[in-house]
């Protein structure tokens, strides 16, 4: 039987990739963020996942406004990164796990979710940066990927309640998967930040703490707020916490926090890195 | 009034109305994923913009590098960030342009929040300091 070894959550600010590239991990500005990663490296070396189910949001690489799925499940055998418009060096690609992707899709549709299925899908910094942080020195990623995209770009967004339910349905599918994989669930993005408007630069440590204090033990607490209220509390891009909420659902009913690092600001963002194990 | 209906200060939700209004502007920005398009824009901005059906408002906002104007014209920041990149602007530069303060003051506002100040206090200092 496959085993869900735990969940890893982190922010995906594009400039993190730049800091890695320029060797700035020990720079005073970056150090408090990168200091959150040795426990992640040790944990991954211990639990040795070989599949990652990752909840993230596209930032205008794979999807445009011509077709904007609320939920999208990748079912490709390979996933490449591509130029996101900044001409930066490309991130490594991923090997997929299409059999598991389709098993998840079957489970989701049986549970009355209606995801878009993608046999071709580019993955952007939201997916690549968490892997660069988790596996800093590898030639190839040691895990196969099942990416699940959530629309955090164009309102109406799916509610937090719906995202948690989606994650729980993914958990059900993972629990019924007959393979012997070791699965890590990943949620990327957030926490509070706002890039646009006169309120640009908004962060909210109190709301972030509320999320971090409840996500393991009572994730339903995060679903009481409407999307609009989450935008008010977390900022226009802080709604990326939806990825965390869905990933928490996919981990399973009970979770125990084994690591937490919170630091602001990284660029315009309150950044956090968290590990959970099933409890 | 339920808080859900209260406006969020300084914030525009990118909803269906914005997505319709901003389609051409966001399509312009999305095109910048390709280097050839970035080069074409940099080589002859007016000619490149003419390929897109921008409204006069969108055209003016792009020409003036007016970020709030682009958002008012339906621009979405995830796409606008690609235009910002071509112009060598990072998100602190874009923050400074939208808040009307220097980049240094905008960064100081972010750092103040990192030291535990609320956004409201840090923002007030940014405008007054
Ligand atoms: Fe993001």
Coordinates of C-alpha atoms and ligand atoms in Angstrom, one line a residue:
Chain A
X1 CA 0.0 0.0 0.0
X2 CA 1.1 3.5 -0.7
X3 CA 2.0 5.6 2.3
X4 CA 1.5 9.3 2.8
X5 CA 4.6 10.3 4.6
X6 CA 3.6 13.9 5.4
X7 CA 3.1 17.3 4.0
X8 CA 5.5 20.2 3.2
X9 CA 4.4 23.7 2.7
X10 CA 6.4 26.8 1.6
X11 CA 6.1 30.1 -0.2
X12 CA 7.1 30.5 -3.8
X13 CA 8.2 34.1 -4.3
X14 CA 10.0 34.3 -7.6
X15 CA 12.9 36.2 -6.1
X16 CA 13.7 33.1 -3.9
X17 CA 14.9 31.5 -7.2
X18 CA 17.0 34.5 -7.9
X19 CA 18.6 34.4 -4.4
X20 CA 19.4 30.7 -4.8
X21 CA 20.9 31.4 -8.2
X22 CA 23.1 34.2 -6.9
X23 CA 24.2 32.3 -3.8
X24 CA 22.5 34.6 -1.3
X25 CA 21.3 32.0 1.2
X26 CA 23.5 33.3 3.9
X27 CA 22.9 36.9 3.1
X28 CA 21.4 38.7 6.1
X29 CA 18.2 39.5 4.2
X30 CA 17.7 35.9 3.1
X31 CA 19.1 33.9 5.9
X32 CA 16.1 33.9 8.2
X33 CA 14.1 32.3 5.4
X34 CA 16.7 29.8 4.2
X35 CA 17.3 28.8 7.8
X36 CA 13.9 27.2 7.7
X37 CA 15.2 24.5 5.3
X38 CA 17.7 22.3 7.0
X39 CA 14.9 20.6 9.0
X40 CA 13.1 20.0 5.6
X41 CA 16.2 18.4 4.1
X42 CA 16.6 16.2 7.1
X43 CA 13.0 15.2 7.2
X44 CA 12.9 14.4 3.4
X45 CA 16.1 12.3 3.8
X46 CA 14.3 10.4 6.6
X47 CA 10.9 9.8 5.0
X48 CA 12.2 9.4 1.4
X49 CA 9.1 10.2 -0.7
X50 CA 9.2 9.1 -4.3
X51 CA 5.9 10.8 -5.4
X52 CA 4.8 14.4 -4.8
X53 CA 1.2 15.6 -5.1
X54 CA 1.5 19.3 -5.3
X55 CA -1.2 22.0 -5.0
X56 CA -0.2 25.3 -6.5
X57 CA -1.5 28.1 -8.8
X58 CA -0.4 29.0 -12.3
X59 CA 0.9 32.6 -12.7
X60 CA 0.3 33.0 -16.5
X61 CA 2.6 30.3 -17.9
X62 CA 0.3 27.4 -18.6
X63 CA -3.0 29.1 -18.4
X64 CA -4.3 32.4 -19.7
X65 CA -7.6 34.1 -19.4
X66 CA -8.9 32.4 -22.5
X67 CA -9.3 29.2 -20.5
X68 CA -9.1 29.4 -16.7
X69 CA -9.9 26.2 -14.9
X70 CA -10.9 26.4 -11.3
X71 CA -9.2 23.0 -10.6
X72 CA -6.8 21.4 -13.0
X73 CA -5.1 18.0 -12.5
X74 CA -1.9 17.2 -14.5
X75 CA -1.9 13.8 -16.1
X76 CA 1.3 14.1 -18.1
X77 CA 4.4 11.8 -18.1
X78 CA 6.7 14.9 -18.2
X79 CA 6.3 18.5 -17.0
X80 CA 8.6 21.3 -18.2
X81 CA 9.2 24.7 -16.9
X82 CA 9.4 27.5 -19.5
X83 CA 10.2 31.2 -19.8
X84 CA 7.7 33.1 -17.6
X85 CA 8.6 36.4 -19.3
X86 CA 11.7 37.3 -17.3
X87 CA 14.2 35.4 -19.4
X88 CA 15.5 33.6 -16.2
X89 CA 17.3 30.3 -16.3
X90 CA 14.8 27.5 -16.6
X91 CA 14.1 25.2 -13.7
X92 CA 14.5 21.4 -14.0
X93 CA 11.5 19.5 -15.4
X94 CA 9.6 16.7 -13.6
X95 CA 8.7 13.2 -14.4
X96 CA 5.0 12.6 -14.0
X97 CA 3.0 9.8 -12.6
X98 CA 0.1 9.6 -15.0
X99 CA -1.4 6.4 -13.6
X100 CA -1.7 8.0 -10.2
X101 CA -3.0 11.2 -11.8
X102 CA -5.8 9.3 -13.5
X103 CA -6.6 7.5 -10.3
X104 CA -6.9 10.9 -8.5
X105 CA -9.0 12.2 -11.4
X106 CA -11.3 9.2 -11.2
X107 CA -11.7 9.7 -7.4
X108 CA -12.4 13.4 -7.7
X109 CA -15.0 13.0 -10.4
X110 CA -16.6 10.2 -8.4
X111 CA -16.8 12.7 -5.5
X112 CA -18.5 15.2 -7.8
X113 CA -15.6 17.5 -8.4
X114 CA -15.1 18.4 -12.1
X115 CA -11.4 19.1 -12.7
X116 CA -9.8 20.0 -16.0
X117 CA -7.4 17.2 -17.0
X118 CA -4.1 18.2 -18.5
X119 CA -2.0 15.7 -20.5
X120 CA 0.2 18.6 -21.3
X121 CA 1.1 21.2 -18.7
X122 CA 3.9 23.6 -18.1
X123 CA 4.9 24.2 -14.5
X124 CA 6.0 27.6 -13.2
X125 CA 8.0 29.0 -10.3
X126 CA 5.2 28.1 -7.9
X127 CA 6.1 24.5 -8.4
X128 CA 9.8 24.7 -9.1
X129 CA 10.9 26.9 -6.2
X130 CA 9.6 24.6 -3.4
X131 CA 11.6 21.8 -5.0
X132 CA 14.7 23.9 -5.4
X133 CA 14.4 24.7 -1.7
X134 CA 13.7 21.1 -0.7
X135 CA 16.3 19.4 -2.8
X136 CA 19.1 22.0 -3.3
X137 CA 21.8 19.8 -4.8
X138 CA 20.2 17.1 -7.0
X139 CA 20.6 16.6 -10.7
X140 CA 17.0 15.3 -11.0
X141 CA 14.1 15.5 -8.7
X142 CA 13.9 12.3 -6.7
X143 CA 10.1 12.3 -6.9
X144 CA 7.5 11.9 -9.6
X145 CA 5.0 14.6 -9.8
X146 CA 1.2 14.9 -9.8
X147 CA 0.4 18.7 -10.0
X148 CA -3.0 20.0 -9.0
X149 CA -3.7 23.6 -10.0
X150 CA -6.1 25.9 -8.2
X151 CA -7.3 29.2 -9.7
X152 CA -6.2 32.0 -7.5
X153 CA -6.0 34.5 -10.3
X154 CA -9.5 35.2 -11.6
X155 CA -12.5 35.6 -9.3
X156 CA -14.7 33.9 -8.5
X157 CA -12.2 31.6 -6.8
X158 CA -13.2 28.3 -5.3
X159 CA -14.1 28.7 -1.6
X160 CA -11.7 27.6 1.1
X161 CA -14.3 25.0 2.1
X162 CA -14.3 23.7 -1.5
X163 CA -10.5 23.5 -1.6
X164 CA -10.4 21.6 1.7
X165 CA -13.0 19.2 0.4
X166 CA -11.0 18.8 -2.8
X167 CA -7.9 18.0 -0.8
X168 CA -9.9 15.4 1.3
X169 CA -11.1 13.8 -1.9
X170 CA -7.5 13.5 -3.1
X171 CA -6.6 12.0 0.2
X172 CA -9.3 9.3 -0.3
X173 CA -7.8 8.6 -3.7
X174 CA -4.3 8.3 -2.3
X175 CA -5.5 6.0 0.5
X176 CA -7.0 3.7 -2.1
X177 CA -4.0 3.6 -4.4
X178 CA -2.6 0.1 -4.7
X179 CA 1.0 1.1 -5.5
X180 CA 3.8 1.0 -2.9
X181 CA 4.8 4.7 -3.4
X182 CA 5.8 7.0 -0.5
X183 CA 3.8 10.1 -1.2
X184 CA 4.6 13.6 0.1
X185 CA 1.8 16.2 -0.2
X186 CA 2.9 19.8 -1.0
X187 CA 1.1 23.1 -0.8
X188 CA 2.9 26.2 -2.2
X189 CA 2.4 30.0 -2.1
X190 CA 1.4 32.6 0.4
X191 CA 1.3 33.6 3.1
X192 CA -0.1 37.1 3.4
X193 CA 1.0 39.4 0.5
X194 CA -0.5 41.9 -1.9
X195 CA 1.4 43.1 -5.0
X196 CA -1.3 45.2 -6.6
X197 CA -3.2 48.4 -5.8
X198 CA -2.6 51.2 -3.3
X199 CA -2.6 48.5 -0.6
X200 CA 0.5 46.9 -2.2
X201 CA 2.9 45.8 0.5
X202 CA 0.1 44.6 2.8
X203 CA 1.0 41.7 5.1
X204 CA -0.8 40.4 8.1
X205 CA 1.1 38.4 10.7
X206 CA -2.0 37.9 12.9
X207 CA -3.9 36.2 10.1
X208 CA -0.9 34.1 9.1
X209 CA -0.5 33.0 12.7
X210 CA -4.2 32.1 12.8
X211 CA -3.7 30.0 9.7
X212 CA -0.5 28.3 10.9
X213 CA -2.0 27.6 14.4
X214 CA -5.1 25.9 13.0
X215 CA -4.0 24.3 9.8
X216 CA -2.8 21.1 11.4
X217 CA -5.4 20.5 14.1
X218 CA -8.5 22.3 12.8
X219 CA -8.2 23.1 9.1
X220 CA -12.0 23.7 8.9
X221 CA -11.3 26.9 11.0
X222 CA -9.7 28.3 7.9
X223 CA -12.8 27.7 5.8
X224 CA -15.1 30.0 7.8
X225 CA -14.0 33.1 5.9
X226 CA -15.3 33.9 2.4
X227 CA -12.8 34.4 -0.4
X228 CA -13.4 38.2 -0.1
X229 CA -12.7 38.0 3.6
X230 CA -9.5 36.0 3.0
X231 CA -8.4 38.7 0.5
X232 CA -9.1 41.4 3.1
X233 CA -7.1 39.4 5.7
X234 CA -4.3 37.9 3.6
X235 CA -4.0 40.3 0.6
X236 CA -4.9 39.7 -3.1
X237 CA -2.1 37.1 -3.5
X238 CA -2.4 35.9 0.0
X239 CA -5.4 33.9 -1.2
X240 CA -2.7 31.4 -2.4
X241 CA -3.3 29.9 1.1
X242 CA -6.0 28.0 -0.7
X243 CA -3.2 25.7 -2.0
X244 CA -2.1 25.1 1.6
X245 CA -5.7 24.3 2.7
X246 CA -6.2 21.8 -0.2
X247 CA -2.8 20.2 0.6
X248 CA -3.8 19.9 4.2
X249 CA -6.9 18.1 3.2
X250 CA -4.9 15.7 1.1
X251 CA -2.7 14.8 4.0
X252 CA -5.5 13.1 5.9
X253 CA -7.8 13.6 8.9
X254 CA -5.1 14.2 11.6
X255 CA -1.8 16.0 11.4
X256 CA 1.0 17.0 13.7
X257 CA 3.2 19.9 13.1
X258 CA 6.9 19.0 13.2
X259 CA 8.5 22.2 11.9
X260 CA 7.5 25.8 11.4
X261 CA 9.5 28.8 10.1
X262 CA 7.8 32.2 9.6
X263 CA 9.6 35.3 8.3
X264 CA 8.6 38.6 6.8
X265 CA 9.3 40.1 4.5
X266 CA 10.7 38.1 1.6
X267 CA 10.2 40.5 -1.2
X268 CA 6.6 41.8 -0.5
X269 CA 5.6 38.5 1.1
X270 CA 5.3 36.9 4.6
X271 CA 7.0 33.6 3.9
X272 CA 6.5 30.4 5.8
X273 CA 7.8 26.9 5.7
X274 CA 6.0 24.1 7.5
X275 CA 6.2 20.3 7.8
X276 CA 3.4 18.0 9.0
X277 CA 3.3 14.3 9.6
X278 CA 0.1 12.3 9.7
X279 CA -1.0 11.8 13.3
Chain B
X1 CA -23.6 45.9 6.4
X2 CA -22.0 42.5 6.5
X3 CA -18.2 42.8 6.3
X4 CA -18.2 40.7 3.1
X5 CA -19.7 43.6 1.2
X6 CA -17.5 46.3 2.6
X7 CA -14.9 47.4 0.1
X8 CA -11.3 46.4 0.8
X9 CA -9.3 49.7 0.7
X10 CA -6.7 50.0 -2.1
X11 CA -7.7 46.7 -3.6
X12 CA -9.4 45.7 -6.8
X13 CA -10.6 42.1 -7.1
X14 CA -9.8 40.7 -10.5
X15 CA -13.3 39.4 -11.3
X16 CA -15.2 38.6 -14.5
X17 CA -15.8 42.3 -15.2
X18 CA -12.1 43.1 -14.9
X19 CA -11.2 40.0 -16.9
X20 CA -13.4 41.1 -19.8
X21 CA -12.3 44.7 -19.7
X22 CA -8.6 43.7 -19.4
X23 CA -8.4 40.9 -21.9
X24 CA -6.3 42.7 -24.5
X25 CA -4.0 44.3 -22.0
X26 CA -3.4 40.9 -20.2
X27 CA -3.0 39.2 -23.6
X28 CA -0.2 41.8 -24.4
X29 CA 1.5 40.9 -21.1
X30 CA 1.0 37.2 -21.6
X31 CA 2.7 37.4 -25.0
X32 CA 5.9 38.5 -23.2
X33 CA 6.5 34.9 -22.1
X34 CA 8.2 34.7 -25.5
X35 CA 11.6 36.3 -25.9
X36 CA 10.9 37.3 -29.5
X37 CA 7.9 39.3 -28.4
X38 CA 9.8 41.0 -25.6
X39 CA 12.5 42.0 -28.1
X40 CA 9.8 43.2 -30.6
X41 CA 8.3 45.3 -27.8
X42 CA 11.6 46.8 -26.8
X43 CA 12.6 47.5 -30.5
X44 CA 9.4 49.3 -31.4
X45 CA 6.9 49.7 -28.6
X46 CA 4.3 51.5 -30.5
X47 CA 4.3 49.0 -33.4
X48 CA 4.1 46.1 -30.9
X49 CA 1.2 47.6 -29.0
X50 CA -0.6 48.2 -32.2
X51 CA -0.9 44.4 -32.7
X52 CA -3.2 44.2 -29.6
X53 CA -6.6 45.7 -29.5
X54 CA -5.9 47.9 -26.5
X55 CA -8.4 50.5 -25.4
X56 CA -7.1 54.1 -25.4
X57 CA -7.1 53.9 -21.6
X58 CA -5.0 50.7 -21.6
X59 CA -2.6 52.1 -24.3
X60 CA -2.1 55.3 -22.3
X61 CA -1.5 53.4 -19.0
X62 CA 1.1 51.2 -20.7
X63 CA 2.8 54.2 -22.4
X64 CA 3.0 56.0 -19.1
X65 CA 4.0 52.9 -17.1
X66 CA 1.0 53.8 -14.9
X67 CA 0.4 50.6 -12.9
X68 CA -2.7 51.8 -11.1
X69 CA -4.1 52.9 -14.5
X70 CA -3.4 49.4 -15.9
X71 CA -5.2 47.8 -13.0
X72 CA -8.1 50.2 -13.5
X73 CA -8.2 49.2 -17.1
X74 CA -8.5 45.5 -16.2
X75 CA -4.8 44.5 -15.9
X76 CA -4.0 41.6 -13.6
X77 CA -0.8 41.8 -11.6
X78 CA 0.2 38.2 -12.4
X79 CA 0.4 39.2 -16.1
X80 CA 1.5 42.8 -15.5
X81 CA 4.5 41.4 -13.7
X82 CA 5.8 40.2 -17.1
X83 CA 5.7 43.8 -18.5
X84 CA 7.3 45.0 -15.3
X85 CA 10.1 42.5 -15.9
X86 CA 10.8 43.9 -19.3
X87 CA 11.1 47.3 -17.9
X88 CA 13.5 46.0 -15.2
X89 CA 11.1 46.7 -12.4
X90 CA 10.7 44.4 -9.5
X91 CA 7.7 44.1 -7.2
X92 CA 9.1 46.8 -4.8
X93 CA 9.5 49.2 -7.7
X94 CA 5.9 48.3 -8.7
X95 CA 4.8 48.8 -5.0
X96 CA 6.5 52.2 -5.0
X97 CA 4.8 53.3 -8.2
X98 CA 1.4 52.3 -6.8
X99 CA 1.8 53.9 -3.4
X100 CA 3.5 57.1 -4.7
X101 CA 6.5 56.8 -2.4
X102 CA 10.2 56.1 -3.1
X103 CA 11.3 52.5 -3.4
X104 CA 13.4 53.0 -0.3
X105 CA 10.3 54.1 1.7
X106 CA 8.3 51.2 0.3
X107 CA 11.0 48.7 1.3
X108 CA 11.2 50.4 4.8
X109 CA 7.4 49.8 5.1
X110 CA 7.9 46.1 4.4
X111 CA 10.8 45.8 6.8
X112 CA 8.8 47.6 9.5
X113 CA 6.1 45.0 9.3
X114 CA 8.9 42.4 9.6
X115 CA 9.8 44.0 12.9
X116 CA 6.2 43.4 14.1
X117 CA 4.5 46.7 13.2
X118 CA 1.0 46.4 11.8
X119 CA 0.6 47.2 8.1
X120 CA -1.6 50.2 9.1
X121 CA 1.2 51.6 11.3
X122 CA 4.0 50.9 8.8
X123 CA 1.9 52.4 6.0
X124 CA 1.2 55.5 8.0
X125 CA 4.9 56.0 8.7
X126 CA 5.6 55.4 5.0
X127 CA 3.3 58.2 3.9
X128 CA 4.4 60.6 6.7
X129 CA 8.1 59.8 7.1
Ligands
LIG1 FE1 2.3 33.2 -6.2

